[in-house]
Coordinates of C-alpha atoms in Angstrom, one line a residue:
X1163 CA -28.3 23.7 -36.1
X1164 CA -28.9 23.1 -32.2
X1165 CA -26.7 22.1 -29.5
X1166 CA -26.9 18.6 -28.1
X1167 CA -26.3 18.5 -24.8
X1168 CA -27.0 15.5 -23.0
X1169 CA -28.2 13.4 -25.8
X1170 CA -26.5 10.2 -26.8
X1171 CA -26.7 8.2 -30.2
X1172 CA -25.1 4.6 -30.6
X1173 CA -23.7 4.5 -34.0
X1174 CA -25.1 1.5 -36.5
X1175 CA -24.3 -0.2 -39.5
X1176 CA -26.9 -0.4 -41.9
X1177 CA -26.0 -0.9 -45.7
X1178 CA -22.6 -0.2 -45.8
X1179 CA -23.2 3.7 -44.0
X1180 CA -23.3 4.6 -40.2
X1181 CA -26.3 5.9 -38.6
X1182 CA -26.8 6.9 -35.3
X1183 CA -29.7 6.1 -33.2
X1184 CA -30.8 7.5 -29.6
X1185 CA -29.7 5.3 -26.7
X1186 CA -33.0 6.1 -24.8
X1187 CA -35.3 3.7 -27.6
X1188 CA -32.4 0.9 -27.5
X1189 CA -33.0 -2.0 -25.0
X1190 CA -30.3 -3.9 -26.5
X1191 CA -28.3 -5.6 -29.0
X1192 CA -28.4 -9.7 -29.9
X1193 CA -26.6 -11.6 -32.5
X1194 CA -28.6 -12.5 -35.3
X1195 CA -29.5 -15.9 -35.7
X1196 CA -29.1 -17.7 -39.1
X1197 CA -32.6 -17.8 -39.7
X1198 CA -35.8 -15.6 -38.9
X1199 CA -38.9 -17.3 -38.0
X1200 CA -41.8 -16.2 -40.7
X1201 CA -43.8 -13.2 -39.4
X1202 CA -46.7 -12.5 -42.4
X1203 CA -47.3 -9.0 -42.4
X1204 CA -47.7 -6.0 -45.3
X1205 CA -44.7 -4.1 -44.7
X1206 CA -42.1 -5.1 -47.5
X1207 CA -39.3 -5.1 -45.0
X1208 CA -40.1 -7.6 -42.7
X1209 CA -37.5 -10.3 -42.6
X1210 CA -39.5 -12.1 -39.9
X1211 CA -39.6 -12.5 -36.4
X1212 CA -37.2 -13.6 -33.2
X1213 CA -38.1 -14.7 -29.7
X1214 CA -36.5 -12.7 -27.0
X1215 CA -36.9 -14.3 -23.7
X1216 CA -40.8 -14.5 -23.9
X1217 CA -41.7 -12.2 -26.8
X1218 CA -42.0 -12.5 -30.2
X1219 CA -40.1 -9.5 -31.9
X1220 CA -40.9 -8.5 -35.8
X1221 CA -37.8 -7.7 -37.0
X1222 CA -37.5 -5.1 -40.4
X1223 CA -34.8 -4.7 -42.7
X1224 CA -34.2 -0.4 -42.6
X1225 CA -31.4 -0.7 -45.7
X1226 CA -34.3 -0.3 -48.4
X1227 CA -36.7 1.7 -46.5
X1228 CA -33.3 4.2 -46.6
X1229 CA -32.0 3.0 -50.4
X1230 CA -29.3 1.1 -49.0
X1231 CA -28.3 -2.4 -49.7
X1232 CA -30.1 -4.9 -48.1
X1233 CA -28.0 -6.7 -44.8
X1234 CA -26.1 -9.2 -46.0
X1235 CA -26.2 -12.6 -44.1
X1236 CA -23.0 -12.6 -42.2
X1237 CA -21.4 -13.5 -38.7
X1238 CA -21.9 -9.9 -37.8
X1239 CA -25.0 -9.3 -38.3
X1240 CA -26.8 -8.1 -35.2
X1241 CA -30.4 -7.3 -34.4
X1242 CA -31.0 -3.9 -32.6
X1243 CA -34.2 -4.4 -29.9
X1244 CA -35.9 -0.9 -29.7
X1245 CA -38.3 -0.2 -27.0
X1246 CA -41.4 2.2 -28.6
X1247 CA -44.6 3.1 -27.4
X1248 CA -44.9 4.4 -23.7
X1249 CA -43.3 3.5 -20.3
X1250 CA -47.3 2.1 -18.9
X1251 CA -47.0 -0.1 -22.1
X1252 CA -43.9 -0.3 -24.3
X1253 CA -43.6 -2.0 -27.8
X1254 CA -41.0 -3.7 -29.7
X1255 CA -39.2 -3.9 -32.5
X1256 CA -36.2 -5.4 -34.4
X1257 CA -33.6 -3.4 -36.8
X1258 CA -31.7 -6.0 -38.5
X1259 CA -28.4 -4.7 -38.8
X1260 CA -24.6 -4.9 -40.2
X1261 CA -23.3 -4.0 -37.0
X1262 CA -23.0 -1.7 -34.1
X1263 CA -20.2 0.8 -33.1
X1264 CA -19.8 2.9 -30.2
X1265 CA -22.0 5.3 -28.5
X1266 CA -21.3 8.9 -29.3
X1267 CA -22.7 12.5 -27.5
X1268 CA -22.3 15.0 -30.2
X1269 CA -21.8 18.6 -29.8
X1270 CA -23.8 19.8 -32.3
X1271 CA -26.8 18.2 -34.6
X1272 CA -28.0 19.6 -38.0
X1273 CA -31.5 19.5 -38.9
X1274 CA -32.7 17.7 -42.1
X1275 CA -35.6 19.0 -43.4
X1276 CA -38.2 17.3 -45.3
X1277 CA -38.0 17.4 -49.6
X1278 CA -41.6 18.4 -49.7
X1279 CA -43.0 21.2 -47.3
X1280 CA -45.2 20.8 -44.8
X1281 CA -44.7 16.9 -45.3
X1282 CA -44.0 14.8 -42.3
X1283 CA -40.7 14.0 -41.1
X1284 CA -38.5 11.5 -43.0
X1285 CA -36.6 8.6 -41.5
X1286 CA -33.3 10.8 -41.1
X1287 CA -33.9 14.2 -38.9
X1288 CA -30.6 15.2 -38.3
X1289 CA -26.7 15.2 -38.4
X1290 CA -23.9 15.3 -36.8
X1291 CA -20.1 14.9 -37.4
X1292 CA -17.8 12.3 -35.4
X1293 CA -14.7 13.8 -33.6
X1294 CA -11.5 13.4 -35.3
X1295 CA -12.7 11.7 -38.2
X1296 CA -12.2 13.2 -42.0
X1297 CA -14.7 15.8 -43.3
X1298 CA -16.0 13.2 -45.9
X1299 CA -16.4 10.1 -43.6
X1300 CA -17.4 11.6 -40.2
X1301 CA -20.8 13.2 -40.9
X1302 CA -23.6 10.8 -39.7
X1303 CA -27.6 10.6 -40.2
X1304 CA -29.8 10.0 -37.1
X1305 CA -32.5 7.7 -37.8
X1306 CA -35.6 8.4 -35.4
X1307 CA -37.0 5.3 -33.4
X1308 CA -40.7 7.4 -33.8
X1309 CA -40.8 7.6 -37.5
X1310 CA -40.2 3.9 -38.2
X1311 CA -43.0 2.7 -35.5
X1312 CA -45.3 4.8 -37.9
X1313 CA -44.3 2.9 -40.9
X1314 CA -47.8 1.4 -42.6
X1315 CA -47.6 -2.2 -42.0
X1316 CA -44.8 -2.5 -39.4
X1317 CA -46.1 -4.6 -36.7
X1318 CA -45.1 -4.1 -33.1
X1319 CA -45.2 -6.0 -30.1
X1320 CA -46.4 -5.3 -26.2
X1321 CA -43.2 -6.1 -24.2
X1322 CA -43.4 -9.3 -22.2
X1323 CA -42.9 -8.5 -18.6
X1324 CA -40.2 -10.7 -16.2
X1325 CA -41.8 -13.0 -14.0
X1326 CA -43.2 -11.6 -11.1
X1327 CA -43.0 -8.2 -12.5
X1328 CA -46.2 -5.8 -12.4
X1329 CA -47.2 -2.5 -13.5
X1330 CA -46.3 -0.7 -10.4
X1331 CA -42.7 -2.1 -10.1
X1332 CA -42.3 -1.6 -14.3
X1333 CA -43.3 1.7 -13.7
X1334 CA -41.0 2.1 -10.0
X1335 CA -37.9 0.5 -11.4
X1336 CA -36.5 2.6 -15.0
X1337 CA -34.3 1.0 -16.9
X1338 CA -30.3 2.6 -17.3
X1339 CA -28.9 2.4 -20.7
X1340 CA -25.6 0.4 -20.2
X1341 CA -22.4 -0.4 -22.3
X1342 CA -21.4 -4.0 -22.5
X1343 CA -17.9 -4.7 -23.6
X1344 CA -15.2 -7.1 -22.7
X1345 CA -11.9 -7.0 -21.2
X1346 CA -9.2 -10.0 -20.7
X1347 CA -11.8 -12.6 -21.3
X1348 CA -14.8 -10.9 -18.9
X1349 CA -17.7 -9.4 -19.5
X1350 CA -18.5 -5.9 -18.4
X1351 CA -21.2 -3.4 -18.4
X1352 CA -20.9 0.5 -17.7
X1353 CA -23.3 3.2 -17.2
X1354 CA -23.8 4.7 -20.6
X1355 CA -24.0 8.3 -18.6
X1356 CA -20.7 7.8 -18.2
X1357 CA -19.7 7.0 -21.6
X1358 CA -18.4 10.1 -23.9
X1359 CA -17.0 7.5 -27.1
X1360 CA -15.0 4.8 -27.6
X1361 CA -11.8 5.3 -29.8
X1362 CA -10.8 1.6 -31.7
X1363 CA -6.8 1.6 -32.3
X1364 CA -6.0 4.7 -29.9
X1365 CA -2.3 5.1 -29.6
X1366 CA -1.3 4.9 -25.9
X1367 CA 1.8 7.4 -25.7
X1368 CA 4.6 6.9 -23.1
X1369 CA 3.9 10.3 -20.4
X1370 CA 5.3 10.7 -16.6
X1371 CA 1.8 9.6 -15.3
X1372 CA 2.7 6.0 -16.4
X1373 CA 2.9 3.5 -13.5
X1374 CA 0.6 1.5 -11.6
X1375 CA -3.1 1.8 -13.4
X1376 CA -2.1 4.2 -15.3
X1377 CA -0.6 2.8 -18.8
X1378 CA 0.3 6.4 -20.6
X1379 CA -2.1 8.5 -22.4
X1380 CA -3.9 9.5 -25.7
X1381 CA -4.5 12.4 -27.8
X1382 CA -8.3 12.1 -28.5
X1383 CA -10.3 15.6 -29.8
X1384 CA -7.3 18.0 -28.9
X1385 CA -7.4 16.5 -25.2
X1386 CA -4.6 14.5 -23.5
X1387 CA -6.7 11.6 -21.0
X1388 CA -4.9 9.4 -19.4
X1389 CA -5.5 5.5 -20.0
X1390 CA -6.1 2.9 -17.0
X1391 CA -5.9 -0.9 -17.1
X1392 CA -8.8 -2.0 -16.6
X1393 CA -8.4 -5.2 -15.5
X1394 CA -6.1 -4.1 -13.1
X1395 CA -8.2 -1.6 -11.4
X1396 CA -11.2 -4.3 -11.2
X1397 CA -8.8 -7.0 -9.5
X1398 CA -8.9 -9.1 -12.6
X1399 CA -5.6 -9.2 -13.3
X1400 CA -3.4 -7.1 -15.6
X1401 CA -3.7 -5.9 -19.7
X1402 CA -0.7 -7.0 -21.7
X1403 CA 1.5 -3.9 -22.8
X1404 CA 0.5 -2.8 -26.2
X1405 CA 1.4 0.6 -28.4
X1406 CA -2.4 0.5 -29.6
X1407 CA -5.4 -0.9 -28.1
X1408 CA -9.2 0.3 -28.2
X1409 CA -10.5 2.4 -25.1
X1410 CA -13.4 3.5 -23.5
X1411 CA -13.3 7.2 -22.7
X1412 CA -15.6 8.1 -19.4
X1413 CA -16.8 11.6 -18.1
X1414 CA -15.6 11.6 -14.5
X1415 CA -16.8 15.2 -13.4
X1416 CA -15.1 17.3 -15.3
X1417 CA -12.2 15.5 -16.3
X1418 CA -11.8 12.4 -19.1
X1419 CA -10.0 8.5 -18.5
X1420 CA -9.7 6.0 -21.2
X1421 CA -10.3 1.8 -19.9
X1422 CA -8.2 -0.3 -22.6
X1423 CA -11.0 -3.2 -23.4
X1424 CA -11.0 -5.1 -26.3
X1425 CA -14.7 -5.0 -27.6
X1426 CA -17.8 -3.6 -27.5
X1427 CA -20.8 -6.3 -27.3
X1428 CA -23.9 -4.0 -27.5
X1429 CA -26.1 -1.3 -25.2
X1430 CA -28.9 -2.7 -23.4
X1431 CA -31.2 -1.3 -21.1
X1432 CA -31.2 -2.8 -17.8
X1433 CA -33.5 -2.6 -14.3
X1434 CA -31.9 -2.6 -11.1
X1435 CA -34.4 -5.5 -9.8
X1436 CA -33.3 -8.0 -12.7
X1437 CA -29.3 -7.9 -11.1
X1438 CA -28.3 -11.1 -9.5
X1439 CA -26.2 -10.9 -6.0
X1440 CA -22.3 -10.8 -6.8
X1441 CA -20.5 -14.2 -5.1
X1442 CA -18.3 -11.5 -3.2
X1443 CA -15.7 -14.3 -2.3
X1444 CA -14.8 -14.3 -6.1
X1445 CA -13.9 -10.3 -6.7
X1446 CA -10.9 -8.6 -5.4
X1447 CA -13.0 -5.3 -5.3
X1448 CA -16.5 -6.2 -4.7
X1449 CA -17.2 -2.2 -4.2
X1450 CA -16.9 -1.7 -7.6
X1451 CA -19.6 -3.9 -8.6
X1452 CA -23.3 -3.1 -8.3
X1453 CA -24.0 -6.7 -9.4
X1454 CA -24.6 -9.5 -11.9
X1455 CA -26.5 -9.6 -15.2
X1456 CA -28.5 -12.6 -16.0
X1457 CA -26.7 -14.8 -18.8
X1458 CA -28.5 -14.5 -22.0
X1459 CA -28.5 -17.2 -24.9
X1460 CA -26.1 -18.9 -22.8
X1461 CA -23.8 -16.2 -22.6
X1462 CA -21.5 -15.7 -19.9
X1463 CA -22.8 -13.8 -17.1
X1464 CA -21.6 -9.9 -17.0
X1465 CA -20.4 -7.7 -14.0
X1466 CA -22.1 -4.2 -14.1
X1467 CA -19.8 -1.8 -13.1
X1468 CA -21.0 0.5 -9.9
X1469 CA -21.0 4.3 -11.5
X1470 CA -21.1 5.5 -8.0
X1471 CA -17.7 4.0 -6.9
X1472 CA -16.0 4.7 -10.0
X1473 CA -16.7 8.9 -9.4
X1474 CA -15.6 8.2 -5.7
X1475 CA -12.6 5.9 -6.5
X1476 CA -9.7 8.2 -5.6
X1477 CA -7.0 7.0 -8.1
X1478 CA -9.5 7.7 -10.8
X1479 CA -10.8 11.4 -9.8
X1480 CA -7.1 11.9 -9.5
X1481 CA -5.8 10.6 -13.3
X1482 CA -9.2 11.9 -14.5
X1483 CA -8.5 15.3 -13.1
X1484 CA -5.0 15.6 -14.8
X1485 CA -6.7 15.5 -18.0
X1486 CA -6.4 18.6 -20.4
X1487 CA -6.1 20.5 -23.6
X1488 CA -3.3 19.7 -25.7
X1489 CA -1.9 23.4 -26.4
X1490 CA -2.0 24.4 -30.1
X1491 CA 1.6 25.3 -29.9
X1492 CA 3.5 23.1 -27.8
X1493 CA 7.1 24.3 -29.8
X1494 CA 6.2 27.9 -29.0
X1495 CA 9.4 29.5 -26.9
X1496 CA 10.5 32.8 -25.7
X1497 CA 13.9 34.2 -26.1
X1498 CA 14.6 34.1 -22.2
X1499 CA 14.9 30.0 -22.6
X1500 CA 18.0 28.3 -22.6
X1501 CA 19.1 26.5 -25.5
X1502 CA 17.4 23.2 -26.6
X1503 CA 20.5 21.3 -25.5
X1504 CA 21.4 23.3 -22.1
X1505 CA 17.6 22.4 -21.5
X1506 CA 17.5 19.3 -22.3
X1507 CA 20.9 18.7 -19.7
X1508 CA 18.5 20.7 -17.2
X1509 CA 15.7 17.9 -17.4
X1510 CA 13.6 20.8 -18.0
X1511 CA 13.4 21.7 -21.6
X1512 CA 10.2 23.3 -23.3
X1513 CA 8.9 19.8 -24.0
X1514 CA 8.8 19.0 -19.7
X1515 CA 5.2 18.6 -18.4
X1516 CA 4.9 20.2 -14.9
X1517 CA 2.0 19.3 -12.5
X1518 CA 0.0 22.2 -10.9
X1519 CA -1.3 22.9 -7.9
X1520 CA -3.4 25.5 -5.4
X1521 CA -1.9 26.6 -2.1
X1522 CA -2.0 30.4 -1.4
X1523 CA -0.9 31.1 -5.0
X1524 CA -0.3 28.4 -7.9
X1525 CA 2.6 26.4 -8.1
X1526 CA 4.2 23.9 -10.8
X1527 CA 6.5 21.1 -10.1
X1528 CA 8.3 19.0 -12.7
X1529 CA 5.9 15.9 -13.3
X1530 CA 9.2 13.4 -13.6
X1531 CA 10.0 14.4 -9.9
X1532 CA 6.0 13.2 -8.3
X1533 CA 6.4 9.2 -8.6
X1534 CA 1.9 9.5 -7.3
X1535 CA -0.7 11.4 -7.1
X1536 CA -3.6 10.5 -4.1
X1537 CA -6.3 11.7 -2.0
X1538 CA -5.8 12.8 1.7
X1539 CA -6.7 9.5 3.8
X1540 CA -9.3 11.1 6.3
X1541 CA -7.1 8.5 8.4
X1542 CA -3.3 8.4 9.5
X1543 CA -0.6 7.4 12.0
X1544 CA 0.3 10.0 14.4
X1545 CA 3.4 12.3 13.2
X1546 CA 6.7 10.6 14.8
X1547 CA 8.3 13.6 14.7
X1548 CA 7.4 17.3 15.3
X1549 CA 9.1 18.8 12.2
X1550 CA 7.2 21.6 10.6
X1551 CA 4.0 20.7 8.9
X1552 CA 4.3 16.9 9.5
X1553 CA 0.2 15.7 9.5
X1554 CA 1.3 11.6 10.4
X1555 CA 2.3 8.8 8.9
X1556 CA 0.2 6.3 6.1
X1557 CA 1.6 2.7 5.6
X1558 CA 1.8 2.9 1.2
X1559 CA 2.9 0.3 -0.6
X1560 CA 5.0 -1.4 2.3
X1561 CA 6.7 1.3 3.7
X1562 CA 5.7 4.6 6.0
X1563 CA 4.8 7.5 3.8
X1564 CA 5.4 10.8 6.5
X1565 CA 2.5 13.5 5.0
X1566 CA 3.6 16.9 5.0
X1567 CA 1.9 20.4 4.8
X1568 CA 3.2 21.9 2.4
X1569 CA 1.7 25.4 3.1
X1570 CA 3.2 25.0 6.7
X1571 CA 6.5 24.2 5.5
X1572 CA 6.3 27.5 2.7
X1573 CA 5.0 29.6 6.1
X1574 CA 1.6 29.9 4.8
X1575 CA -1.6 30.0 6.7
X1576 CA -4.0 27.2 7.5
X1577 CA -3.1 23.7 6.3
X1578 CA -3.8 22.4 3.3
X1579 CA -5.5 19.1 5.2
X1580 CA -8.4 21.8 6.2
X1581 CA -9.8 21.1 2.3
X1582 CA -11.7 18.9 1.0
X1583 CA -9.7 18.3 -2.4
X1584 CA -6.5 18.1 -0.2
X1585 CA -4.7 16.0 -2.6
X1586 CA -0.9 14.7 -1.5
X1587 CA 1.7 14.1 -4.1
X1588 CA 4.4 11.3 -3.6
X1589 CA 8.1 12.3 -4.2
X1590 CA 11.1 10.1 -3.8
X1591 CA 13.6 11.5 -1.6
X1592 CA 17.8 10.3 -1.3
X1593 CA 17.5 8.0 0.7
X1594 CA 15.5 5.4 -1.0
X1595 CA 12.3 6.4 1.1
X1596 CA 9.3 9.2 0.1
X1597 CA 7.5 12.5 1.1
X1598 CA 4.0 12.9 0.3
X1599 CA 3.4 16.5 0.2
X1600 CA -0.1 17.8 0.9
X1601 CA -1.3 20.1 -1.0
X1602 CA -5.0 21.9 -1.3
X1603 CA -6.1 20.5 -4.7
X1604 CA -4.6 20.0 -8.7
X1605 CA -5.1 22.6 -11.6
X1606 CA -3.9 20.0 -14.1
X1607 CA -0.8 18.7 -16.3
X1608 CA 0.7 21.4 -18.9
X1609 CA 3.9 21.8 -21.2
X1610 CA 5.8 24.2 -20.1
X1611 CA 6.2 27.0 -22.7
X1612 CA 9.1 29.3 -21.6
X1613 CA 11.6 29.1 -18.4
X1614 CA 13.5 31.1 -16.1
X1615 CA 16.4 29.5 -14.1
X1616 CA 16.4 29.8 -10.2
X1617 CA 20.0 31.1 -8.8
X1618 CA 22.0 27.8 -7.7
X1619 CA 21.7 28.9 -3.9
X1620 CA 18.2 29.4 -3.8
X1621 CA 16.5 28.5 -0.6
X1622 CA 13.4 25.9 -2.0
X1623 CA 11.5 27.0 0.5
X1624 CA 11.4 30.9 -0.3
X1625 CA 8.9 31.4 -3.3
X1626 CA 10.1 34.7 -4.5
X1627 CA 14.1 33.1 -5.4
X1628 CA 12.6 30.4 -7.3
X1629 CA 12.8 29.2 -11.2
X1630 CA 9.6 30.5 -13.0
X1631 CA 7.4 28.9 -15.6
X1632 CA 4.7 29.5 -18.1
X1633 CA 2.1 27.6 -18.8
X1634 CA -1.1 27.4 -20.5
X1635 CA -2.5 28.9 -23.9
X1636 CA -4.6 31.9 -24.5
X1637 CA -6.4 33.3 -21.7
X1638 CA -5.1 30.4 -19.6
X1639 CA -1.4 31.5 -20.1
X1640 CA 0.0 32.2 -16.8
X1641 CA 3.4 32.8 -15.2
X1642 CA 4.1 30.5 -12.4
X1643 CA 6.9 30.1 -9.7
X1644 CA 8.4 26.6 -9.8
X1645 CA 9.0 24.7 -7.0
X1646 CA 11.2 21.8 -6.7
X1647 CA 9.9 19.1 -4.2
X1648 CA 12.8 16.9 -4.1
X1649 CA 15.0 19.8 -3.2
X1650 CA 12.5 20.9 -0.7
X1651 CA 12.5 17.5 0.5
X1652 CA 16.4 17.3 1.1
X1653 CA 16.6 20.6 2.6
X1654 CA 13.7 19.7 5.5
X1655 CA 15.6 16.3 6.3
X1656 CA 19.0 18.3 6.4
X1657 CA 17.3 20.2 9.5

């Protein structure tokens, strides 16, 4: 068994079983048409041949090369494009498949060993099991791109190059493996670096995240991620409500989002030089967008999604950031918590998510009382007022937003707008306005697992009177005071 960091299968259909196949030897994925021209050759499996934009591709069968049933002739059949041989001169050929599925990055791959010793390598090397799948149905075979260009009598074919493409800008411009998939009726590609799996039916569960892009969240491999409309974030529009759609799940530094789409179309490699200028009067957020694919078999064109804005794109790092572990024992209390029904009167009950922060020391907040979560704008009115701690004013969603230290309001040194993850959190206050509190970064979302009550007359602003909380599981259990911002925020405007 070895660990698999960093390397990425698509998952096929071939003969009724899924195999996975590394991304790196896919170029991409085309329906297959209802017939194959002839292509003579000696191996047994090849159907025949297809002409992809300038090249004539031998296309072979893999189901009996594997003992599988041969692919039946069906709307769904697809033809995988691998690119073989080397980067100076790559070859290709044609898997005639079922169908593909998403693209998967296990954590672990098992070695299959040749029947025979010291016999070469079979079609299958190794194994690996699918996340949340059962025992019996979640174990897949990787088929290895290198063993079936050895085949005796499989014939491959040089690569035809674009027009006005040479040697020197094949070899200066590598092609990215990218997701396409749709979404609302357009067509989208994605980085597949930024890919971790696609989940088909996920059930999007109500949360206190939900509002704006944010539609709720899932539970996906014992984490909770939080799900963004995808159309809205691109300016395309806005996803019809639903209880269960299929998602994307992306790798944003160190945190996980979910993108509702509604289906993958294949992987294909792409270079940067073969992207088509995007007609910029037509997107809503051109930023987002490193360009346009060509259209293929008169397809519709596709929008390739800019990996680079996407890391930087503030809303995002903020939702990705709040994902976490689902603790093992959510229902786990202590004998200092109140009842279940004086809690659930309180509003904060040992099912009440609080959000978690850094200032001097780390502090929790009741998620239903932060209506936002943003970045610091590196630009902001000038304070109209000289209250403690107040860093300006930012028009937000048509009305003035005041930002407020929050470590200069608590007495504590150096404001939290000195940091680079200074993140500000927006909390409705009385009188129909808001507070965004600035604070110096987020620890994350977690359930609150045991409580102790504040006294009535506590002072919100002095740490040591207020409620306490634990949070966490395991060696990430940890005691902290709570503090509530909307009773901060009435007692600063009382001043």
């Amino acid at each position: 068994m070895m660990a698999a960091t960093g390397l990425r299968f698509g998952l096929i259909r071939v003969g009724g079983c899924t195999l996975g196949i590394d991304v790196a030897a896919v170029r991409e994925v085309i329906h297959c048409p209802a017939a194959l021209a002839p292509l003579p050759g000696a191996a047994a499996e090849l159907r025949g041949a297809i002409d992809v934009r300038g090249s004539v591709v031998p296309v072979l069968d893999p189901a009996p090369l594997l003992g599988l049933a041969a692919a039946l002739p069906t709307p769904q059949r697809v033809i995988l494009l691998l690119r073989l041989g080397t980067a100076e001169r790559p070859l290709l050929l044609g898997l005639l498949l079922d169908g593909v599925g998403s693209i998967v990055a296990p954590a672990r791959l098992h070695g299959l060993e040749p029947a025979v010793a010291d016999s070469a390598p079979g079609l299958l090397t190794h194994a690996f099991a699918l996340d949340d799948a059962p025992a019996d149905a979640g174990l897949v075979a990787v088929l290895d791109p290198a063993a079936l260009a050895r085949l005796a009598g499989a014939p491959l074919v040089a690569e035809a190059r674009e027009a006005g493409e040479t040697g020197a800008t094949a070899a200066a411009g590598p092609r990215e493996p990218c997701l396409l998939f749709e979404v609302g009726g357009h067509g989208l590609a994605i980085a597949a670096a930024l890919v971790e799996t696609t989940v088909p039916q996920a059930q999007i569960l109500g949360s206190e995240l939900r509002g704006g892009l944010c539609l709720g969240v899932i539970h996906h491999h014992g984490q909770e991620i939080p799900v963004v409309d995808s159309l809205q974030l691109l300016g395309l529009g806005r996803s019809p409500a639903a209880a269960l759609s299929d998602v994307l799940v992306l790798r944003l530094g160190a945190g996980r989002l979910a993108l509702v789409l509604d289906l993958v179309r294949d992987i294909r490699h792409l270079a940067a030089q073969a992207l088509l200028p995007l007609p910029f009067l037509g997107l809503r957020r051109p930023e987002l967008f490193a360009g346009l694919l060509p259209p293929e078999q008169e397809a519709a064109p596709v929008l390739l999604l800019r990996s680079a804005a996407l890391l930087a794109e503030p809303v995002l790092q903020a939702l990705a950031g709040l994902s976490h572990p689902i603790p093992a024992a959510r229902s786990h209390r202590r004998a200092e918590l109140a009842s279940p029904e004086a809690a659930e009167a309180a509003g904060q009950g040992p099912q009440t998510s609080y959000l978690t922060y850094r200032l001097d020391t780390e502090l929790g907040t009741p998620l239903t009382q932060v209506r936002e979560i943003m970045r610091l704008p590196p630009q902001r009115g000038a304070a109209a007022s000289d209250a403690p701690g107040m860093l300006g004013l930012l028009l937000h969603r048509g009305q003035a937003l005041p930002l407020v230290c929050l470590r200069t309001v608590l007495g504590q040194a150096r404001p939290s707008a000195d940091h680079a993850d200074a993140m500000v959190l927006v909390v409705d206050d009385e009188g129909g306005g808001a507070v965004g509190w600035v604070v110096d970064g987020l620890t994350g979302i977690e359930p609150a697992r045991w409580l102790r009550e504040a006294p009535a007359d506590a002072d919100p602003r002095d740490l040591s009177l207020q409620a306490l909380v634990e949070v966490g599981g395991g060696e990430q259990r940890r005691t902290l005071p709570v503090l509530e911002l909307r009773r901060l925020s009435r007692a600063c405007s009382a001043r």
